[in-house]
Amino acid sequence: MTPALKTMLAVTFAAGLSACGPLNDNDQGAGALKLAAQSLSIPGRAAAPEEPPMVVSRAMIDQLPGDVLVVEAYDGTSRAVMVPAAINLNRVTWISEDSVSIVTENGIVIATRGFPRDLMAASVIESRRALAAGGGTAERTHETLSDMDQISTEVLQCSINFIGTETISIVERPLSTQRYEENCENENISFSNTYWLNESGEIVRSRQAISPELGYLVLDRP
Amino acid sequence: MKLRYVRTTSYGAILCCLAATAQAEGPTYTNFGTTGLLEMPTAESAASGELATTLSYSDTAGYRTTLTFQLTERLSGSFRYAIFDIYGIERANGERRTFRTYDRSFDIEYRLTNEGQYMPAIAVGLRDFLGTGRYSSEYVVGTKSIGSNLKVTGGLGWGRMGERNGVSNPLGGNFENRNEVDVFDEDAGVNTGGQLSVKQWFRGDVAPFAGVEYNLSPDLSFKAEYSSIAYEKGLYTPAVDVSSPLNFGVSYRPRPGMEFGANYLYGNEFGLRATFTINPNERPTYSGLDVAPAPVKPRTEAQRAAQSWNRGTQPAIREALTGLLDVEGIDLIGLEMTDRTARVRYVNNRFRSEAQAAGRVSRMMTQVMPDSIETFVLEPSRRGVPLSAITVPRTQLEDLENTVGSTEAMFDALSVTPAGPTEPLDLAPVPSPRFEWGIGPYLDFLLFTPGDPVTADVGLAFDARYQVNRNLSFVGRTSISALGERDPVSTFVDSNDYVNVRTDTGYYGLTGGLRLDRLYAAYVDRLAPEVYGRLTAGYLEKMYGGVSGEVLYAPVDKSWAIGAELNYAKLRDQDMGFDFALYETQPNGDRVEVGDYDVVTGHLSGYYDIGDGFHAQVDVGKYLAGDYGATFSLDREFENGWTVGGFFTFTDMPFSQFGEGSFDKGIRLTIPADYFVGSPTRRSVNTGVRSLTRDGGARLQVAGRLYNTVRDGNLNELSDTSGRFWR
């Protein structure tokens, strides 16, 4: 590439990022460059420093009028508070301030929206029954949205086992719980969910697998 | 409070979980940009859908730029543009002069069998089967893995690949002689390469080749081959210096999608290669970074039983719904409500998938629609025409939300029919701003003119659009080049009997002054259910002004559509002002105005969604130079918005008159922006490469042809992204 061409491209590139007016998105050359700029990291523009996850206090929880769900994602690097936005039969849609939602059915996640690989739906009734029965086996179905915008289905065989009693702390409050583990697998994927149930059998804390790309979510019910 | 996936901060967390797939996989590439060794192919196929761009260079082999697309699991196709020296005519002393050539070529490879426990994978391929034949070869090749790190390849080649230690063709008879045609037509004085060289295939001498590839680690491999290409001296054959049949190379893949090669070739020179791959099947943003939709607001049994509602609340409902849809980037443009049904017409400005937009509209409707409304009728609209009516039962929305099987069940429950009449709809006023503009830089490429592979032009462009109503708009664009007044790039010497309807493109807009790129009025309307019309008039494109009319019949639940287009086009003055004029180039290079050129062109078009991601189009009619013929196009359409396709046009213009390339052909690509950026957007980048721009089979360029405008509302199209309905 000649220096002149380089300069020209650089000028075009810089100008491409500063085009104004709503119509200029259509230009093919500049549009492609802008697209490329958006998809590549631009040297010299350092990544924003990692924001520490928010700290949830009891006072914050008490301020909110109804139920609250504290959600941790990406190995604990992100945390958010969610509140119920809709209840459809036994399915509760929880929503966060930055428009991410999680749907639970009796405490078990059956859907997410706004994550990079969303769980579109899941059937978890057998897992819930096994938990209530103190252990057992269950079949789960998970649906995710594929790169090709299709529903991709995984049917998993799970075994649910009682691990022991454990005293945990949920947002500054100690709680005596019973800990269960659910091991699920099929030929493609496998994961291990953990549930902490309170005395009335409600899931107060859980670590649940969503999708291979997203990993696990940790849900607390303070 | 952050849960949304933010590229700059959370990548580490994402990558940890993807470690398994973050390694380079699949076969490596050759200097010819196809899968294989150094210059010889293997029987390996890339992952279905993979697009690979390869740049390679060595001193005497020159530059090669290749785009290879793995069309199906077994079939791949390549387009190559290469710059290298070829031998000229043999002189009395037996010497041949060499001169530079700019060459386009096409390859195709089909894998016949998969690798078995004992059997190798076997593939058959044609290299340079559509070009001038500089590299023209055919081969059968087998590749077998031995252990997990070693691959051994052996094959038989014909043509250029049959040169070294070639033996007579065992097929005998007609196959013994290759009969390579002299693609230079002396009478016409033009090169008519570019035709299918069927009569040469697998003919003439046949020679063996072989090679190995050893993977030291997943990202580092070594290759060695015994090449059967001898690069023999001959008329117009590549002038590559060869002193050894052995080629060696190392291939390094620092990360998926990137491969760098360093080679020692022909026993005497070093070469470099870079290959970049991308696979539309693997979206870097996974399922996208859209914010969560509103949850469905369910009704109780008692509420569902309601039979009517207070009509006085309609204006308030309308206002609320307008506000809610606005959150989703959707304009509500019409509403009709009866006791049990609500029909909405809207424009989705955000989502690539109309199925996703329909899901979001449905969710918002559950928030505000009176309890007795049981049926939602959604009419997505574009450029003022409703595309279809998607009827969604509200009870099903409530019952299916977040349940396994809900996507399939929803598509069973909804129906797609022609959009209803506009009359009873309570229409929104035409949106403001009615005037839109934009100013910004442009970058234009003129590709593959002789002697100059790429000519770039850069400058400033001003765009404006005035929307009179939803159906009628005025569109204009002017631009000025930053390069000032320029000399024309060298174009083809065109001695044919046809007007230079496209080959003069290099003379346009060189004055350095303000250019009028486009200025036209466009009107689109629905003429009958599923029948659409378009009328566009003005300065339609760089080279032509005129009037273009189109009618399209596109049934919403069928996989086909038919259309007709009639155009009157007049050649614009090359200064790209308001005038029309035809110029001719004098022997001294001057351009002299010699009058006008106008032509009536028209096409009948058929569109067919073949299924399995393939789409075909045939256009039959009259082209700009007055030639009659047909254009055939085939596109591989990925559900996530990518398309990769090719086309060719045969007309009654003789190959010798058409000139180099013989007939018009090219490839085209559509890349949806949301594939990269993740957040929903309807933007996409469309690009295409013609093998050569000539005067035969040239069509008027009119913006906004109907098929792609109305297609999004079709049942097949909606089903293609069905997974996004609930997203």
mmCIF file of C-alpha atoms in Angstrom, chain A residues 5 8-9 11-12 15-35 38-39 46-51 54 71-75 77-82 85-89 91 93 95-103 105 110-118 120-123 141-143 145-151 153 212-215 217, chain B residues 1-10 13-14 16-18 280-293 295-298 352-353 363 397-407 436-445 456-458 461-465 477 483 636 638-641 671-674 676-677 683-688 719-724 726-727:
data_model
loop_
_atom_site.group_PDB
_atom_site.id
_atom_site.type_symbol
_atom_site.label_atom_id
_atom_site.label_comp_id
_atom_site.label_asym_id
_atom_site.label_seq_id
_atom_site.Cartn_x
_atom_site.Cartn_y
_atom_site.Cartn_z
ATOM 1 C CA LEU A 5 -3.291 5.383 -0.360
ATOM 2 C CA MET A 8 -6.372 8.489 1.958
ATOM 3 C CA LEU A 9 -7.823 5.457 3.690
ATOM 4 C CA VAL A 11 -8.768 10.169 6.178
ATOM 5 C CA THR A 12 -11.761 8.347 4.806
ATOM 6 C CA ALA A 15 -14.344 10.901 8.238
ATOM 7 C CA GLY A 16 -16.463 7.778 7.976
ATOM 8 C CA LEU A 17 -16.821 7.710 11.711
ATOM 9 C CA SER A 18 -17.864 11.333 11.819
ATOM 10 C CA ALA A 19 -20.387 11.415 8.999
ATOM 11 C CA CYS A 20 -23.475 13.269 10.003
ATOM 12 C CA GLY A 21 -27.117 13.198 9.072
ATOM 13 C CA PRO A 22 -29.394 10.180 9.193
ATOM 14 C CA LEU A 23 -28.967 9.234 5.563
ATOM 15 C CA ASN A 24 -25.283 8.634 5.385
ATOM 16 C CA ASP A 25 -25.444 5.093 6.632
ATOM 17 C CA ASN A 26 -26.139 3.896 3.145
ATOM 18 C CA ASP A 27 -22.838 4.630 1.537
ATOM 19 C CA GLN A 28 -21.287 1.349 0.591
ATOM 20 C CA GLY A 29 -17.610 2.058 1.061
ATOM 21 C CA ALA A 30 -17.912 4.199 4.150
ATOM 22 C CA GLY A 31 -20.614 1.887 5.514
ATOM 23 C CA ALA A 32 -18.370 -1.140 5.195
ATOM 24 C CA LEU A 33 -15.523 0.683 6.913
ATOM 25 C CA LYS A 34 -17.772 1.753 9.755
ATOM 26 C CA LEU A 35 -18.985 -1.782 10.097
ATOM 27 C CA GLN A 38 -17.397 -1.492 14.962
ATOM 28 C CA SER A 39 -16.511 -5.131 14.773
ATOM 29 C CA ALA A 46 -8.236 1.012 25.298
ATOM 30 C CA ALA A 47 -10.990 -1.212 26.609
ATOM 31 C CA ALA A 48 -13.041 0.426 29.304
ATOM 32 C CA PRO A 49 -11.811 -0.632 32.743
ATOM 33 C CA GLU A 50 -13.794 -3.483 34.209
ATOM 34 C CA GLU A 51 -16.543 -2.081 36.382
ATOM 35 C CA MET A 54 -22.375 -3.750 42.352
ATOM 36 C CA VAL A 71 -28.471 -12.183 39.869
ATOM 37 C CA GLU A 72 -24.782 -12.807 39.299
ATOM 38 C CA ALA A 73 -23.427 -13.516 35.821
ATOM 39 C CA TYR A 74 -20.115 -14.066 34.072
ATOM 40 C CA ASP A 75 -18.454 -15.793 37.030
ATOM 41 C CA THR A 77 -18.093 -10.234 37.470
ATOM 42 C CA SER A 78 -21.595 -8.780 36.969
ATOM 43 C CA ARG A 79 -24.392 -8.429 39.477
ATOM 44 C CA ALA A 80 -27.868 -6.942 39.189
ATOM 45 C CA VAL A 81 -31.107 -6.668 41.095
ATOM 46 C CA MET A 82 -34.263 -7.820 39.353
ATOM 47 C CA ALA A 85 -42.364 -7.568 35.660
ATOM 48 C CA ALA A 86 -45.075 -10.120 34.906
ATOM 49 C CA ILE A 87 -46.519 -13.307 36.313
ATOM 50 C CA ASN A 88 -48.001 -15.764 33.875
ATOM 51 C CA LEU A 89 -49.433 -18.735 35.805
ATOM 52 C CA ARG A 91 -43.885 -18.326 35.480
ATOM 53 C CA THR A 93 -40.524 -12.714 34.507
ATOM 54 C CA ILE A 95 -36.381 -7.734 34.827
ATOM 55 C CA SER A 96 -33.301 -5.644 35.547
ATOM 56 C CA GLU A 97 -32.739 -1.946 35.114
ATOM 57 C CA ASP A 98 -30.668 -2.509 31.989
ATOM 58 C CA SER A 99 -33.402 -4.567 30.332
ATOM 59 C CA VAL A 100 -32.242 -8.099 30.881
ATOM 60 C CA SER A 101 -34.901 -10.562 31.957
ATOM 61 C CA ILE A 102 -34.985 -13.977 33.562
ATOM 62 C CA VAL A 103 -38.042 -16.188 33.798
ATOM 63 C CA GLU A 105 -40.803 -21.373 37.425
ATOM 64 C CA ILE A 110 -36.831 -21.475 32.292
ATOM 65 C CA ALA A 111 -35.854 -18.548 30.070
ATOM 66 C CA THR A 112 -33.551 -15.545 29.737
ATOM 67 C CA ARG A 113 -33.628 -12.521 27.437
ATOM 68 C CA GLY A 114 -30.871 -10.042 26.751
ATOM 69 C CA PHE A 115 -27.902 -12.345 27.243
ATOM 70 C CA PRO A 116 -25.557 -13.260 24.384
ATOM 71 C CA ARG A 117 -26.925 -16.805 24.186
ATOM 72 C CA ASP A 118 -30.402 -16.767 25.588
ATOM 73 C CA MET A 120 -35.500 -19.354 24.971
ATOM 74 C CA ALA A 121 -37.466 -21.867 27.039
ATOM 75 C CA ALA A 122 -36.956 -24.890 29.271
ATOM 76 C CA SER A 123 -39.150 -27.590 30.720
ATOM 77 C CA THR A 141 -35.468 -29.815 27.698
ATOM 78 C CA HIS A 142 -33.544 -26.656 26.898
ATOM 79 C CA GLU A 143 -34.178 -24.430 23.896
ATOM 80 C CA LEU A 145 -31.482 -19.457 19.885
ATOM 81 C CA SER A 146 -28.852 -20.514 17.367
ATOM 82 C CA ASP A 147 -26.490 -18.361 15.309
ATOM 83 C CA MET A 148 -28.884 -19.014 12.445
ATOM 84 C CA ASP A 149 -31.928 -17.717 14.329
ATOM 85 C CA GLN A 150 -33.353 -21.191 14.781
ATOM 86 C CA ILE A 151 -34.456 -22.909 17.955
ATOM 87 C CA THR A 153 -33.159 -28.127 21.408
ATOM 88 C CA PRO A 212 -22.564 -23.020 26.990
ATOM 89 C CA GLU A 213 -21.653 -19.473 25.928
ATOM 90 C CA LEU A 214 -23.234 -17.735 28.907
ATOM 91 C CA GLY A 215 -22.359 -20.261 31.560
ATOM 92 C CA LEU A 217 -26.200 -17.610 36.717
ATOM 93 C CA MET B 1 -26.066 -2.599 37.644
ATOM 94 C CA LYS B 2 -24.959 -4.390 34.509
ATOM 95 C CA LEU B 3 -25.998 -7.719 33.195
ATOM 96 C CA ARG B 4 -26.078 -7.005 29.529
ATOM 97 C CA TYR B 5 -23.209 -8.393 27.622
ATOM 98 C CA VAL B 6 -20.893 -5.521 26.884
ATOM 99 C CA ARG B 7 -18.181 -6.334 24.399
ATOM 100 C CA THR B 8 -15.400 -4.262 25.961
ATOM 101 C CA THR B 9 -15.817 -5.399 29.522
ATOM 102 C CA SER B 10 -17.100 -8.945 29.524
ATOM 103 C CA ALA B 13 -15.780 -14.071 30.793
ATOM 104 C CA ILE B 14 -17.291 -15.155 27.510
ATOM 105 C CA CYS B 16 -13.400 -18.711 28.990
ATOM 106 C CA CYS B 17 -16.469 -20.735 28.147
ATOM 107 C CA LEU B 18 -15.617 -20.935 24.493
ATOM 108 C CA PRO B 280 -21.847 -16.984 8.361
ATOM 109 C CA ASN B 281 -22.965 -20.055 10.324
ATOM 110 C CA GLU B 282 -20.969 -18.882 13.321
ATOM 111 C CA ARG B 283 -22.181 -15.517 14.522
ATOM 112 C CA PRO B 284 -19.599 -13.768 16.724
ATOM 113 C CA THR B 285 -22.440 -12.190 18.655
ATOM 114 C CA TYR B 286 -24.183 -15.565 19.177
ATOM 115 C CA SER B 287 -27.908 -14.978 19.342
ATOM 116 C CA GLY B 288 -27.543 -11.202 19.411
ATOM 117 C CA LEU B 289 -27.406 -8.535 22.052
ATOM 118 C CA ASP B 290 -31.005 -7.326 21.882
ATOM 119 C CA VAL B 291 -32.495 -6.022 25.100
ATOM 120 C CA ALA B 292 -35.214 -8.150 26.640
ATOM 121 C CA PRO B 293 -38.684 -7.718 25.192
ATOM 122 C CA PRO B 295 -43.213 -9.856 28.908
ATOM 123 C CA VAL B 296 -46.641 -10.917 27.694
ATOM 124 C CA LYS B 297 -49.349 -9.551 29.965
ATOM 125 C CA PRO B 298 -51.722 -12.444 30.537
ATOM 126 C CA ARG B 352 -33.611 -7.486 10.637
ATOM 127 C CA SER B 353 -36.149 -10.210 11.347
ATOM 128 C CA ARG B 363 -46.101 -8.438 23.336
ATOM 129 C CA LEU B 397 -49.431 -15.846 23.083
ATOM 130 C CA GLU B 398 -50.317 -16.007 26.755
ATOM 131 C CA ASP B 399 -50.270 -19.768 27.027
ATOM 132 C CA LEU B 400 -47.117 -20.408 25.015
ATOM 133 C CA GLU B 401 -44.815 -17.702 26.349
ATOM 134 C CA ASN B 402 -41.566 -19.202 27.708
ATOM 135 C CA THR B 403 -42.642 -22.801 27.145
ATOM 136 C CA VAL B 404 -40.729 -25.486 25.305
ATOM 137 C CA GLY B 405 -42.015 -25.870 21.761
ATOM 138 C CA SER B 406 -43.512 -22.387 21.773
ATOM 139 C CA THR B 407 -41.852 -21.310 18.529
ATOM 140 C CA GLU B 436 -33.917 13.784 5.741
ATOM 141 C CA TRP B 437 -30.380 14.504 4.735
ATOM 142 C CA GLY B 438 -26.881 13.325 5.310
ATOM 143 C CA ILE B 439 -23.438 14.484 4.448
ATOM 144 C CA GLY B 440 -20.388 12.309 4.631
ATOM 145 C CA PRO B 441 -17.464 10.820 2.804
ATOM 146 C CA TYR B 442 -17.804 8.248 0.095
ATOM 147 C CA LEU B 443 -15.380 5.681 -1.147
ATOM 148 C CA ASP B 444 -15.871 4.186 -4.586
ATOM 149 C CA PHE B 445 -13.959 1.442 -6.275
ATOM 150 C CA ALA B 456 -10.371 4.278 -5.892
ATOM 151 C CA ASP B 457 -12.220 7.541 -5.710
ATOM 152 C CA VAL B 458 -12.862 9.350 -2.487
ATOM 153 C CA ALA B 461 -21.359 13.148 -0.783
ATOM 154 C CA PHE B 462 -24.579 14.881 0.122
ATOM 155 C CA ASP B 463 -27.737 12.803 0.371
ATOM 156 C CA ALA B 464 -31.273 14.052 0.650
ATOM 157 C CA ARG B 465 -34.698 12.467 0.737
ATOM 158 C CA ARG B 477 -27.347 12.593 -4.080
ATOM 159 C CA LEU B 483 -9.100 13.966 -6.140
ATOM 160 C CA ARG B 636 -27.090 -19.185 -0.808
ATOM 161 C CA PHE B 638 -28.402 -17.891 5.431
ATOM 162 C CA GLU B 639 -31.233 -17.390 7.896
ATOM 163 C CA ASN B 640 -29.178 -14.839 9.799
ATOM 164 C CA GLY B 641 -29.144 -12.521 6.822
ATOM 165 C CA ILE B 671 -23.558 -9.039 5.082
ATOM 166 C CA PRO B 672 -26.052 -8.115 7.785
ATOM 167 C CA ALA B 673 -24.660 -5.543 10.212
ATOM 168 C CA ASP B 674 -26.203 -7.206 13.259
ATOM 169 C CA PHE B 676 -21.046 -8.157 13.807
ATOM 170 C CA VAL B 677 -22.493 -5.517 16.080
ATOM 171 C CA ARG B 683 -28.512 -2.293 8.011
ATOM 172 C CA SER B 684 -26.516 -4.516 5.770
ATOM 173 C CA VAL B 685 -23.615 -4.180 3.410
ATOM 174 C CA ASN B 686 -24.182 -5.296 -0.157
ATOM 175 C CA THR B 687 -21.263 -5.806 -2.402
ATOM 176 C CA GLY B 688 -20.513 -7.566 -5.616
ATOM 177 C CA SER B 719 -40.308 -18.788 9.144
ATOM 178 C CA ASP B 720 -36.605 -18.471 8.327
ATOM 179 C CA THR B 721 -36.075 -16.425 11.479
ATOM 180 C CA SER B 722 -38.885 -18.023 13.455
ATOM 181 C CA GLY B 723 -36.553 -18.479 16.413
ATOM 182 C CA ARG B 724 -36.561 -14.736 16.915
ATOM 183 C CA TRP B 726 -40.070 -14.897 21.091
ATOM 184 C CA ARG B 727 -36.818 -12.965 21.455
#
